[in-house]
mmCIF file of C-alpha atoms in Angstrom:
data_model
loop_
_atom_site.group_PDB
_atom_site.id
_atom_site.type_symbol
_atom_site.label_atom_id
_atom_site.label_comp_id
_atom_site.label_asym_id
_atom_site.label_seq_id
_atom_site.Cartn_x
_atom_site.Cartn_y
_atom_site.Cartn_z
ATOM 1 C CA UNK A 1 244.912 -132.004 4.906
ATOM 2 C CA UNK A 2 245.903 -132.992 1.591
ATOM 3 C CA UNK A 3 245.140 -135.808 -0.161
ATOM 4 C CA UNK A 4 248.324 -137.652 -0.041
ATOM 5 C CA UNK A 5 247.166 -138.016 3.748
ATOM 6 C CA UNK A 6 243.179 -139.077 2.771
ATOM 7 C CA UNK A 7 242.069 -142.778 4.139
ATOM 8 C CA UNK A 8 238.604 -144.157 2.232
ATOM 9 C CA UNK A 9 238.614 -145.964 -0.897
ATOM 10 C CA UNK A 10 238.448 -144.210 -4.618
ATOM 11 C CA UNK A 11 237.098 -146.316 -8.016
ATOM 12 C CA UNK A 12 239.794 -146.493 -9.717
ATOM 13 C CA UNK A 13 240.111 -148.481 -13.538
ATOM 14 C CA UNK A 14 237.232 -150.267 -12.610
ATOM 15 C CA UNK A 15 237.275 -151.211 -8.866
ATOM 16 C CA UNK A 16 237.099 -149.736 -5.620
ATOM 17 C CA UNK A 17 241.066 -150.105 -3.903
ATOM 18 C CA UNK A 18 242.725 -148.064 -1.076
ATOM 19 C CA UNK A 19 243.121 -143.897 -1.553
ATOM 20 C CA UNK A 20 246.631 -144.119 -1.260
ATOM 21 C CA UNK A 21 247.451 -147.117 -3.687
ATOM 22 C CA UNK A 22 245.363 -145.087 -6.933
ATOM 23 C CA UNK A 23 248.276 -144.366 -8.838
ATOM 24 C CA UNK A 24 248.475 -142.719 -12.286
ATOM 25 C CA UNK A 25 251.497 -143.622 -14.333
ATOM 26 C CA UNK A 26 253.674 -140.187 -15.813
ATOM 27 C CA UNK A 27 253.044 -140.657 -19.047
ATOM 28 C CA UNK A 28 249.509 -141.085 -18.831
ATOM 29 C CA UNK A 29 248.190 -139.144 -22.310
ATOM 30 C CA UNK A 30 246.188 -137.345 -20.330
ATOM 31 C CA UNK A 31 248.776 -135.352 -18.529
ATOM 32 C CA UNK A 32 251.119 -135.025 -21.183
ATOM 33 C CA UNK A 33 248.553 -133.609 -24.141
ATOM 34 C CA UNK A 34 245.595 -132.718 -21.326
ATOM 35 C CA UNK A 35 243.012 -134.863 -24.448
ATOM 36 C CA UNK A 36 240.085 -135.603 -22.058
ATOM 37 C CA UNK A 37 236.452 -135.773 -20.486
ATOM 38 C CA UNK A 38 234.971 -133.833 -17.233
ATOM 39 C CA UNK A 39 231.593 -133.671 -15.780
ATOM 40 C CA UNK A 40 230.892 -132.274 -12.535
ATOM 41 C CA UNK A 41 228.173 -134.733 -10.478
ATOM 42 C CA UNK A 42 227.148 -133.823 -7.771
ATOM 43 C CA UNK A 43 225.481 -135.696 -4.498
ATOM 44 C CA UNK A 44 223.319 -134.030 -1.604
ATOM 45 C CA UNK A 45 222.728 -136.002 1.559
ATOM 46 C CA UNK A 46 218.571 -136.130 1.956
ATOM 47 C CA UNK A 47 216.414 -137.803 4.247
ATOM 48 C CA UNK A 48 215.917 -141.295 2.020
ATOM 49 C CA UNK A 49 220.363 -141.044 1.447
ATOM 50 C CA UNK A 50 222.452 -139.992 -0.676
ATOM 51 C CA UNK A 51 221.579 -138.809 -3.848
ATOM 52 C CA UNK A 52 223.342 -138.116 -7.007
ATOM 53 C CA UNK A 53 221.783 -134.762 -8.398
ATOM 54 C CA UNK A 54 220.621 -136.192 -12.744
ATOM 55 C CA UNK A 55 223.021 -138.989 -12.536
ATOM 56 C CA UNK A 56 222.388 -140.235 -15.712
ATOM 57 C CA UNK A 57 222.548 -136.852 -17.659
ATOM 58 C CA UNK A 58 225.938 -136.295 -16.279
ATOM 59 C CA UNK A 59 226.735 -140.071 -17.259
ATOM 60 C CA UNK A 60 225.460 -139.371 -20.704
ATOM 61 C CA UNK A 61 226.256 -136.226 -21.425
ATOM 62 C CA UNK A 62 230.611 -137.293 -20.727
ATOM 63 C CA UNK A 63 229.439 -140.193 -23.369
ATOM 64 C CA UNK A 64 228.818 -137.741 -25.271
ATOM 65 C CA UNK A 65 231.570 -135.847 -24.862
ATOM 66 C CA UNK A 66 234.115 -137.781 -25.349
ATOM 67 C CA UNK A 67 232.906 -139.123 -28.372
ATOM 68 C CA UNK A 68 233.452 -135.873 -29.660
ATOM 69 C CA UNK A 69 237.055 -136.522 -28.784
ATOM 70 C CA UNK A 70 237.154 -139.856 -29.751
ATOM 71 C CA UNK A 71 237.735 -141.328 -26.309
ATOM 72 C CA UNK A 72 236.579 -144.930 -25.487
ATOM 73 C CA UNK A 73 234.760 -145.389 -22.609
ATOM 74 C CA UNK A 74 235.860 -148.633 -21.207
ATOM 75 C CA UNK A 75 233.242 -148.615 -18.959
ATOM 76 C CA UNK A 76 229.311 -148.728 -20.310
ATOM 77 C CA UNK A 77 226.976 -146.030 -18.900
ATOM 78 C CA UNK A 78 225.518 -148.337 -16.492
ATOM 79 C CA UNK A 79 228.860 -149.285 -15.104
ATOM 80 C CA UNK A 80 229.908 -146.002 -14.389
ATOM 81 C CA UNK A 81 226.582 -145.298 -13.141
ATOM 82 C CA UNK A 82 226.140 -148.271 -10.715
ATOM 83 C CA UNK A 83 230.133 -147.011 -9.374
ATOM 84 C CA UNK A 84 229.094 -143.759 -8.429
ATOM 85 C CA UNK A 85 226.051 -144.681 -6.471
ATOM 86 C CA UNK A 86 227.812 -147.442 -4.582
ATOM 87 C CA UNK A 87 230.623 -145.106 -4.348
ATOM 88 C CA UNK A 88 228.625 -142.152 -2.441
ATOM 89 C CA UNK A 89 227.106 -145.546 -0.389
ATOM 90 C CA UNK A 90 230.441 -145.844 1.651
#
């Protein structure tokens, strides 16, 4: 299945939106200059439900990486943690 055929929701600009409606403008700075930060977060199925491995550590590291290159993340760590928890609970 190609990603353009994917169904469901994705967290985009602070809210959950339909996967097919989430679009990034072609003039986005990161696309042109490759300046961005990334943190690989994993979630696992457990007997208590889906759990995100070391969520707070990953989010803190993401903010430290952004700070190192002078990037302002327009959400708080708590907002990002809540969004990630909401996404894996769908």
